[in-house]
Amino acid sequence: MILWMLIYLTLAVIYDWRDFRIPNWLNAAGAVITVIICALQGMEWSVMAVGVLIPFMCCIGLFYLRALGGGDIKVLMVCGIPLGAAVIRFLILSFLWNGVIAVCVLWKHRSFRLRFSYLRHYLSGCLRDGQITSYENPDDESKYLHFTYGIFLAYLTQIVGGLL
């Protein structure tokens, strides 16, 4: 299972880096193959379902705010299939790794103040209008965060930590 997930996540990272998009066929194939492997290993369907539903429920709001892409959520859901309820730890690790990556990107581009200025204007607009709107990235695509990097690092962290 670990080897399969590493192959799947590597492909997701490559597509995300190259195209800023993770193809649906990759996520569908990843889900089908992962379910088959889990079923052959005797994992219960309810455990697999929990591993899919938790990332969906935790991340769907971020999708509607445009803070997280649909492909990223699907990757998290595929990764959750073999993890079951332990996907919560995986989600936390993914977000932590992506936070570290975001700080590195901001540091590299020397844009801490600029990004916090954007965030302040966004939050003040939401408060002024009384509604939450999607957060538009005013920068060019070269400064986008590829969330799959943190997902991949979270999976590696779980392997190294003996949590899989």
mmCIF file with all atom_site columns, N, CA and C in Angstrom, residues 94-147:
data_model
loop_
_atom_site.group_PDB
_atom_site.id
_atom_site.type_symbol
_atom_site.label_atom_id
_atom_site.label_alt_id
_atom_site.label_comp_id
_atom_site.label_asym_id
_atom_site.label_entity_id
_atom_site.label_seq_id
_atom_site.pdbx_PDB_ins_code
_atom_site.Cartn_x
_atom_site.Cartn_y
_atom_site.Cartn_z
_atom_site.occupancy
_atom_site.B_iso_or_equiv
_atom_site.pdbx_formal_charge
_atom_site.auth_seq_id
_atom_site.auth_comp_id
_atom_site.auth_asym_id
_atom_site.auth_atom_id
_atom_site.pdbx_PDB_model_num
ATOM 1   N N  . SER A 1 94  ? -0.565  17.611 6.888   1.00 0.00 ? 94  SER A N  1
ATOM 2   C CA . SER A 1 94  ? -0.587  18.255 5.567   1.00 0.00 ? 94  SER A CA 1
ATOM 3   C C  . SER A 1 94  ? -0.654  19.772 5.703   1.00 0.00 ? 94  SER A C  1
ATOM 4   N N  . PHE A 1 95  ? -1.528  20.241 6.576   1.00 0.00 ? 95  PHE A N  1
ATOM 5   C CA . PHE A 1 95  ? -1.656  21.679 6.759   1.00 0.00 ? 95  PHE A CA 1
ATOM 6   C C  . PHE A 1 95  ? -0.415  22.274 7.414   1.00 0.00 ? 95  PHE A C  1
ATOM 7   N N  . LEU A 1 96  ? 0.194   21.554 8.339   1.00 0.00 ? 96  LEU A N  1
ATOM 8   C CA . LEU A 1 96  ? 1.437   22.039 8.955   1.00 0.00 ? 96  LEU A CA 1
ATOM 9   C C  . LEU A 1 96  ? 2.554   22.147 7.922   1.00 0.00 ? 96  LEU A C  1
ATOM 10  N N  . TRP A 1 97  ? 2.731   21.098 7.114   1.00 0.00 ? 97  TRP A N  1
ATOM 11  C CA . TRP A 1 97  ? 3.764   21.139 6.084   1.00 0.00 ? 97  TRP A CA 1
ATOM 12  C C  . TRP A 1 97  ? 3.503   22.268 5.085   1.00 0.00 ? 97  TRP A C  1
ATOM 13  N N  . ASN A 1 98  ? 2.236   22.454 4.709   1.00 0.00 ? 98  ASN A N  1
ATOM 14  C CA . ASN A 1 98  ? 1.931   23.529 3.770   1.00 0.00 ? 98  ASN A CA 1
ATOM 15  C C  . ASN A 1 98  ? 2.151   24.894 4.404   1.00 0.00 ? 98  ASN A C  1
ATOM 16  N N  . GLY A 1 99  ? 1.975   25.010 5.712   1.00 0.00 ? 99  GLY A N  1
ATOM 17  C CA . GLY A 1 99  ? 2.304   26.252 6.403   1.00 0.00 ? 99  GLY A CA 1
ATOM 18  C C  . GLY A 1 99  ? 3.791   26.540 6.336   1.00 0.00 ? 99  GLY A C  1
ATOM 19  N N  . VAL A 1 100 ? 4.597   25.511 6.539   1.00 0.00 ? 100 VAL A N  1
ATOM 20  C CA . VAL A 1 100 ? 6.052   25.667 6.440   1.00 0.00 ? 100 VAL A CA 1
ATOM 21  C C  . VAL A 1 100 ? 6.437   26.075 5.015   1.00 0.00 ? 100 VAL A C  1
ATOM 22  N N  . ILE A 1 101 ? 5.839   25.420 4.042   1.00 0.00 ? 101 ILE A N  1
ATOM 23  C CA . ILE A 1 101 ? 6.132   25.754 2.641   1.00 0.00 ? 101 ILE A CA 1
ATOM 24  C C  . ILE A 1 101 ? 5.702   27.183 2.334   1.00 0.00 ? 101 ILE A C  1
ATOM 25  N N  . ALA A 1 102 ? 4.546   27.598 2.836   1.00 0.00 ? 102 ALA A N  1
ATOM 26  C CA . ALA A 1 102 ? 4.058   28.961 2.595   1.00 0.00 ? 102 ALA A CA 1
ATOM 27  C C  . ALA A 1 102 ? 5.019   29.993 3.180   1.00 0.00 ? 102 ALA A C  1
ATOM 28  N N  . VAL A 1 103 ? 5.517   29.744 4.382   1.00 0.00 ? 103 VAL A N  1
ATOM 29  C CA . VAL A 1 103 ? 6.478   30.668 4.988   1.00 0.00 ? 103 VAL A CA 1
ATOM 30  C C  . VAL A 1 103 ? 7.746   30.739 4.135   1.00 0.00 ? 103 VAL A C  1
ATOM 31  N N  . CYS A 1 104 ? 8.197   29.596 3.637   1.00 0.00 ? 104 CYS A N  1
ATOM 32  C CA . CYS A 1 104 ? 9.397   29.581 2.779   1.00 0.00 ? 104 CYS A CA 1
ATOM 33  C C  . CYS A 1 104 ? 9.163   30.365 1.487   1.00 0.00 ? 104 CYS A C  1
ATOM 34  N N  . VAL A 1 105 ? 7.980   30.203 0.888   1.00 0.00 ? 105 VAL A N  1
ATOM 35  C CA . VAL A 1 105 ? 7.664   30.933 -0.348  1.00 0.00 ? 105 VAL A CA 1
ATOM 36  C C  . VAL A 1 105 ? 7.604   32.436 -0.073  1.00 0.00 ? 105 VAL A C  1
ATOM 37  N N  . LEU A 1 106 ? 6.942   32.812 1.017   1.00 0.00 ? 106 LEU A N  1
ATOM 38  C CA . LEU A 1 106 ? 6.869   34.235 1.369   1.00 0.00 ? 106 LEU A CA 1
ATOM 39  C C  . LEU A 1 106 ? 8.256   34.797 1.645   1.00 0.00 ? 106 LEU A C  1
ATOM 40  N N  . TRP A 1 107 ? 9.088   34.020 2.311   1.00 0.00 ? 107 TRP A N  1
ATOM 41  C CA . TRP A 1 107 ? 10.450  34.446 2.596   1.00 0.00 ? 107 TRP A CA 1
ATOM 42  C C  . TRP A 1 107 ? 11.242  34.628 1.296   1.00 0.00 ? 107 TRP A C  1
ATOM 43  N N  . LYS A 1 108 ? 11.128  33.658 0.409   1.00 0.00 ? 108 LYS A N  1
ATOM 44  C CA . LYS A 1 108 ? 11.861  33.709 -0.858  1.00 0.00 ? 108 LYS A CA 1
ATOM 45  C C  . LYS A 1 108 ? 11.470  34.928 -1.679  1.00 0.00 ? 108 LYS A C  1
ATOM 46  N N  . HIS A 1 109 ? 10.166  35.221 -1.732  1.00 0.00 ? 109 HIS A N  1
ATOM 47  C CA . HIS A 1 109 ? 9.681   36.341 -2.537  1.00 0.00 ? 109 HIS A CA 1
ATOM 48  C C  . HIS A 1 109 ? 9.643   37.656 -1.753  1.00 0.00 ? 109 HIS A C  1
ATOM 49  N N  . ARG A 1 110 ? 10.064  37.599 -0.506  1.00 0.00 ? 110 ARG A N  1
ATOM 50  C CA . ARG A 1 110 ? 10.071  38.780 0.367   1.00 0.00 ? 110 ARG A CA 1
ATOM 51  C C  . ARG A 1 110 ? 8.726   39.500 0.342   1.00 0.00 ? 110 ARG A C  1
ATOM 52  N N  . SER A 1 111 ? 7.676   38.726 0.532   1.00 0.00 ? 111 SER A N  1
ATOM 53  C CA . SER A 1 111 ? 6.341   39.310 0.387   1.00 0.00 ? 111 SER A CA 1
ATOM 54  C C  . SER A 1 111 ? 5.458   39.115 1.621   1.00 0.00 ? 111 SER A C  1
ATOM 55  N N  . PHE A 1 112 ? 6.071   39.012 2.805   1.00 0.00 ? 112 PHE A N  1
ATOM 56  C CA . PHE A 1 112 ? 5.274   38.863 4.021   1.00 0.00 ? 112 PHE A CA 1
ATOM 57  C C  . PHE A 1 112 ? 4.311   40.036 4.196   1.00 0.00 ? 112 PHE A C  1
ATOM 58  N N  . ARG A 1 113 ? 4.858   41.262 4.146   1.00 0.00 ? 113 ARG A N  1
ATOM 59  C CA . ARG A 1 113 ? 4.010   42.437 4.373   1.00 0.00 ? 113 ARG A CA 1
ATOM 60  C C  . ARG A 1 113 ? 2.934   42.576 3.310   1.00 0.00 ? 113 ARG A C  1
ATOM 61  N N  . LEU A 1 114 ? 3.285   42.328 2.080   1.00 0.00 ? 114 LEU A N  1
ATOM 62  C CA . LEU A 1 114 ? 2.326   42.445 0.990   1.00 0.00 ? 114 LEU A CA 1
ATOM 63  C C  . LEU A 1 114 ? 1.177   41.453 1.160   1.00 0.00 ? 114 LEU A C  1
ATOM 64  N N  . ARG A 1 115 ? 1.505   40.197 1.471   1.00 0.00 ? 115 ARG A N  1
ATOM 65  C CA . ARG A 1 115 ? 0.464   39.183 1.632   1.00 0.00 ? 115 ARG A CA 1
ATOM 66  C C  . ARG A 1 115 ? -0.423  39.467 2.845   1.00 0.00 ? 115 ARG A C  1
ATOM 67  N N  . PHE A 1 116 ? 0.175   39.945 3.932   1.00 0.00 ? 116 PHE A N  1
ATOM 68  C CA . PHE A 1 116 ? -0.647  40.294 5.091   1.00 0.00 ? 116 PHE A CA 1
ATOM 69  C C  . PHE A 1 116 ? -1.518  41.515 4.808   1.00 0.00 ? 116 PHE A C  1
ATOM 70  N N  . SER A 1 117 ? -1.035  42.395 3.953   1.00 0.00 ? 117 SER A N  1
ATOM 71  C CA . SER A 1 117 ? -1.852  43.537 3.535   1.00 0.00 ? 117 SER A CA 1
ATOM 72  C C  . SER A 1 117 ? -3.058  43.050 2.738   1.00 0.00 ? 117 SER A C  1
ATOM 73  N N  . TYR A 1 118 ? -2.840  42.126 1.804   1.00 0.00 ? 118 TYR A N  1
ATOM 74  C CA . TYR A 1 118 ? -3.957  41.524 1.050   1.00 0.00 ? 118 TYR A CA 1
ATOM 75  C C  . TYR A 1 118 ? -4.955  40.860 1.996   1.00 0.00 ? 118 TYR A C  1
ATOM 76  N N  . LEU A 1 119 ? -4.416  40.110 2.968   1.00 0.00 ? 119 LEU A N  1
ATOM 77  C CA . LEU A 1 119 ? -5.283  39.414 3.912   1.00 0.00 ? 119 LEU A CA 1
ATOM 78  C C  . LEU A 1 119 ? -6.094  40.411 4.743   1.00 0.00 ? 119 LEU A C  1
ATOM 79  N N  . ARG A 1 120 ? -5.454  41.489 5.186   1.00 0.00 ? 120 ARG A N  1
ATOM 80  C CA . ARG A 1 120 ? -6.156  42.507 5.976   1.00 0.00 ? 120 ARG A CA 1
ATOM 81  C C  . ARG A 1 120 ? -7.284  43.132 5.169   1.00 0.00 ? 120 ARG A C  1
ATOM 82  N N  . HIS A 1 121 ? -7.024  43.473 3.906   1.00 0.00 ? 121 HIS A N  1
ATOM 83  C CA . HIS A 1 121 ? -8.062  44.055 3.043   1.00 0.00 ? 121 HIS A CA 1
ATOM 84  C C  . HIS A 1 121 ? -9.194  43.057 2.799   1.00 0.00 ? 121 HIS A C  1
ATOM 85  N N  . TYR A 1 122 ? -8.850  41.803 2.619   1.00 0.00 ? 122 TYR A N  1
ATOM 86  C CA . TYR A 1 122 ? -9.866  40.772 2.411   1.00 0.00 ? 122 TYR A CA 1
ATOM 87  C C  . TYR A 1 122 ? -10.761 40.648 3.635   1.00 0.00 ? 122 TYR A C  1
ATOM 88  N N  . LEU A 1 123 ? -10.130 40.527 4.818   1.00 0.00 ? 123 LEU A N  1
ATOM 89  C CA . LEU A 1 123 ? -10.901 40.368 6.052   1.00 0.00 ? 123 LEU A CA 1
ATOM 90  C C  . LEU A 1 123 ? -11.753 41.602 6.353   1.00 0.00 ? 123 LEU A C  1
ATOM 91  N N  . SER A 1 124 ? -11.185 42.784 6.128   1.00 0.00 ? 124 SER A N  1
ATOM 92  C CA . SER A 1 124 ? -11.977 43.993 6.391   1.00 0.00 ? 124 SER A CA 1
ATOM 93  C C  . SER A 1 124 ? -13.151 44.093 5.421   1.00 0.00 ? 124 SER A C  1
ATOM 94  N N  . GLY A 1 125 ? -12.964 43.665 4.170   1.00 0.00 ? 125 GLY A N  1
ATOM 95  C CA . GLY A 1 125 ? -14.070 43.644 3.207   1.00 0.00 ? 125 GLY A CA 1
ATOM 96  C C  . GLY A 1 125 ? -15.163 42.677 3.611   1.00 0.00 ? 125 GLY A C  1
ATOM 97  N N  . CYS A 1 126 ? -14.760 41.502 4.107   1.00 0.00 ? 126 CYS A N  1
ATOM 98  C CA . CYS A 1 126 ? -15.750 40.517 4.572   1.00 0.00 ? 126 CYS A CA 1
ATOM 99  C C  . CYS A 1 126 ? -16.531 41.060 5.759   1.00 0.00 ? 126 CYS A C  1
ATOM 100 N N  . LEU A 1 127 ? -15.831 41.703 6.688   1.00 0.00 ? 127 LEU A N  1
ATOM 101 C CA . LEU A 1 127 ? -16.504 42.275 7.850   1.00 0.00 ? 127 LEU A CA 1
ATOM 102 C C  . LEU A 1 127 ? -17.411 43.441 7.455   1.00 0.00 ? 127 LEU A C  1
ATOM 103 N N  . ARG A 1 128 ? -16.939 44.283 6.551   1.00 0.00 ? 128 ARG A N  1
ATOM 104 C CA . ARG A 1 128 ? -17.715 45.432 6.098   1.00 0.00 ? 128 ARG A CA 1
ATOM 105 C C  . ARG A 1 128 ? -18.989 44.990 5.385   1.00 0.00 ? 128 ARG A C  1
ATOM 106 N N  . ASP A 1 129 ? -18.870 43.983 4.498   1.00 0.00 ? 129 ASP A N  1
ATOM 107 C CA . ASP A 1 129 ? -20.011 43.527 3.706   1.00 0.00 ? 129 ASP A CA 1
ATOM 108 C C  . ASP A 1 129 ? -20.891 42.533 4.454   1.00 0.00 ? 129 ASP A C  1
ATOM 109 N N  . GLY A 1 130 ? -20.390 41.996 5.562   1.00 0.00 ? 130 GLY A N  1
ATOM 110 C CA . GLY A 1 130 ? -21.157 41.038 6.335   1.00 0.00 ? 130 GLY A CA 1
ATOM 111 C C  . GLY A 1 130 ? -21.288 39.669 5.692   1.00 0.00 ? 130 GLY A C  1
ATOM 112 N N  . GLN A 1 131 ? -20.376 39.344 4.784   1.00 0.00 ? 131 GLN A N  1
ATOM 113 C CA . GLN A 1 131 ? -20.409 38.023 4.158   1.00 0.00 ? 131 GLN A CA 1
ATOM 114 C C  . GLN A 1 131 ? -18.992 37.591 3.790   1.00 0.00 ? 131 GLN A C  1
ATOM 115 N N  . ILE A 1 132 ? -18.820 36.285 3.752   1.00 0.00 ? 132 ILE A N  1
ATOM 116 C CA . ILE A 1 132 ? -17.522 35.729 3.389   1.00 0.00 ? 132 ILE A CA 1
ATOM 117 C C  . ILE A 1 132 ? -17.503 35.537 1.884   1.00 0.00 ? 132 ILE A C  1
ATOM 118 N N  . THR A 1 133 ? -16.489 36.074 1.249   1.00 0.00 ? 133 THR A N  1
ATOM 119 C CA . THR A 1 133 ? -16.337 35.934 -0.196  1.00 0.00 ? 133 THR A CA 1
ATOM 120 C C  . THR A 1 133 ? -15.087 35.107 -0.486  1.00 0.00 ? 133 THR A C  1
ATOM 121 N N  . SER A 1 134 ? -14.919 34.725 -1.739  1.00 0.00 ? 134 SER A N  1
ATOM 122 C CA . SER A 1 134 ? -13.721 33.951 -2.081  1.00 0.00 ? 134 SER A CA 1
ATOM 123 C C  . SER A 1 134 ? -12.507 34.867 -2.053  1.00 0.00 ? 134 SER A C  1
ATOM 124 N N  . TYR A 1 135 ? -11.398 34.291 -1.643  1.00 0.00 ? 135 TYR A N  1
ATOM 125 C CA . TYR A 1 135 ? -10.144 35.031 -1.548  1.00 0.00 ? 135 TYR A CA 1
ATOM 126 C C  . TYR A 1 135 ? -9.424  34.924 -2.884  1.00 0.00 ? 135 TYR A C  1
ATOM 127 N N  . GLU A 1 136 ? -9.328  36.012 -3.574  1.00 0.00 ? 136 GLU A N  1
ATOM 128 C CA . GLU A 1 136 ? -8.657  36.020 -4.878  1.00 0.00 ? 136 GLU A CA 1
ATOM 129 C C  . GLU A 1 136 ? -7.179  36.300 -4.680  1.00 0.00 ? 136 GLU A C  1
ATOM 130 N N  . ASN A 1 137 ? -6.337  35.524 -5.312  1.00 0.00 ? 137 ASN A N  1
ATOM 131 C CA . ASN A 1 137 ? -4.902  35.719 -5.237  1.00 0.00 ? 137 ASN A CA 1
ATOM 132 C C  . ASN A 1 137 ? -4.506  36.792 -6.242  1.00 0.00 ? 137 ASN A C  1
ATOM 133 N N  . PRO A 1 138 ? -4.080  37.968 -5.776  1.00 0.00 ? 138 PRO A N  1
ATOM 134 C CA . PRO A 1 138 ? -3.747  39.043 -6.707  1.00 0.00 ? 138 PRO A CA 1
ATOM 135 C C  . PRO A 1 138 ? -2.399  38.879 -7.394  1.00 0.00 ? 138 PRO A C  1
ATOM 136 N N  . ASP A 1 139 ? -1.635  37.885 -6.973  1.00 0.00 ? 139 ASP A N  1
ATOM 137 C CA . ASP A 1 139 ? -0.299  37.691 -7.552  1.00 0.00 ? 139 ASP A CA 1
ATOM 138 C C  . ASP A 1 139 ? -0.347  36.793 -8.774  1.00 0.00 ? 139 ASP A C  1
ATOM 139 N N  . ASP A 1 140 ? 0.789   36.687 -9.425  1.00 0.00 ? 140 ASP A N  1
ATOM 140 C CA . ASP A 1 140 ? 0.889   35.785 -10.572 1.00 0.00 ? 140 ASP A CA 1
ATOM 141 C C  . ASP A 1 140 ? 0.947   34.338 -10.081 1.00 0.00 ? 140 ASP A C  1
ATOM 142 N N  . GLU A 1 141 ? 0.741   33.405 -11.003 1.00 0.00 ? 141 GLU A N  1
ATOM 143 C CA . GLU A 1 141 ? 0.654   31.983 -10.649 1.00 0.00 ? 141 GLU A CA 1
ATOM 144 C C  . GLU A 1 141 ? 1.951   31.412 -10.097 1.00 0.00 ? 141 GLU A C  1
ATOM 145 N N  . SER A 1 142 ? 3.079   32.079 -10.327 1.00 0.00 ? 142 SER A N  1
ATOM 146 C CA . SER A 1 142 ? 4.343   31.526 -9.853  1.00 0.00 ? 142 SER A CA 1
ATOM 147 C C  . SER A 1 142 ? 4.422   31.516 -8.328  1.00 0.00 ? 142 SER A C  1
ATOM 148 N N  . LYS A 1 143 ? 3.564   32.269 -7.660  1.00 0.00 ? 143 LYS A N  1
ATOM 149 C CA . LYS A 1 143 ? 3.599   32.332 -6.208  1.00 0.00 ? 143 LYS A CA 1
ATOM 150 C C  . LYS A 1 143 ? 2.480   31.517 -5.566  1.00 0.00 ? 143 LYS A C  1
ATOM 151 N N  . TYR A 1 144 ? 1.744   30.732 -6.333  1.00 0.00 ? 144 TYR A N  1
ATOM 152 C CA . TYR A 1 144 ? 0.709   29.877 -5.781  1.00 0.00 ? 144 TYR A CA 1
ATOM 153 C C  . TYR A 1 144 ? 1.344   28.749 -4.988  1.00 0.00 ? 144 TYR A C  1
ATOM 154 N N  . LEU A 1 145 ? 0.667   28.328 -3.955  1.00 0.00 ? 145 LEU A N  1
ATOM 155 C CA . LEU A 1 145 ? 1.129   27.205 -3.158  1.00 0.00 ? 145 LEU A CA 1
ATOM 156 C C  . LEU A 1 145 ? 0.536   25.923 -3.728  1.00 0.00 ? 145 LEU A C  1
ATOM 157 N N  . HIS A 1 146 ? 1.384   24.985 -4.034  1.00 0.00 ? 146 HIS A N  1
ATOM 158 C CA . HIS A 1 146 ? 0.922   23.678 -4.500  1.00 0.00 ? 146 HIS A CA 1
ATOM 159 C C  . HIS A 1 146 ? 0.688   22.818 -3.268  1.00 0.00 ? 146 HIS A C  1
ATOM 160 N N  . PHE A 1 147 ? -0.564  22.641 -2.900  1.00 0.00 ? 147 PHE A N  1
ATOM 161 C CA . PHE A 1 147 ? -0.919  21.948 -1.669  1.00 0.00 ? 147 PHE A CA 1
ATOM 162 C C  . PHE A 1 147 ? -0.470  20.490 -1.683  1.00 0.00 ? 147 PHE A C  1
#
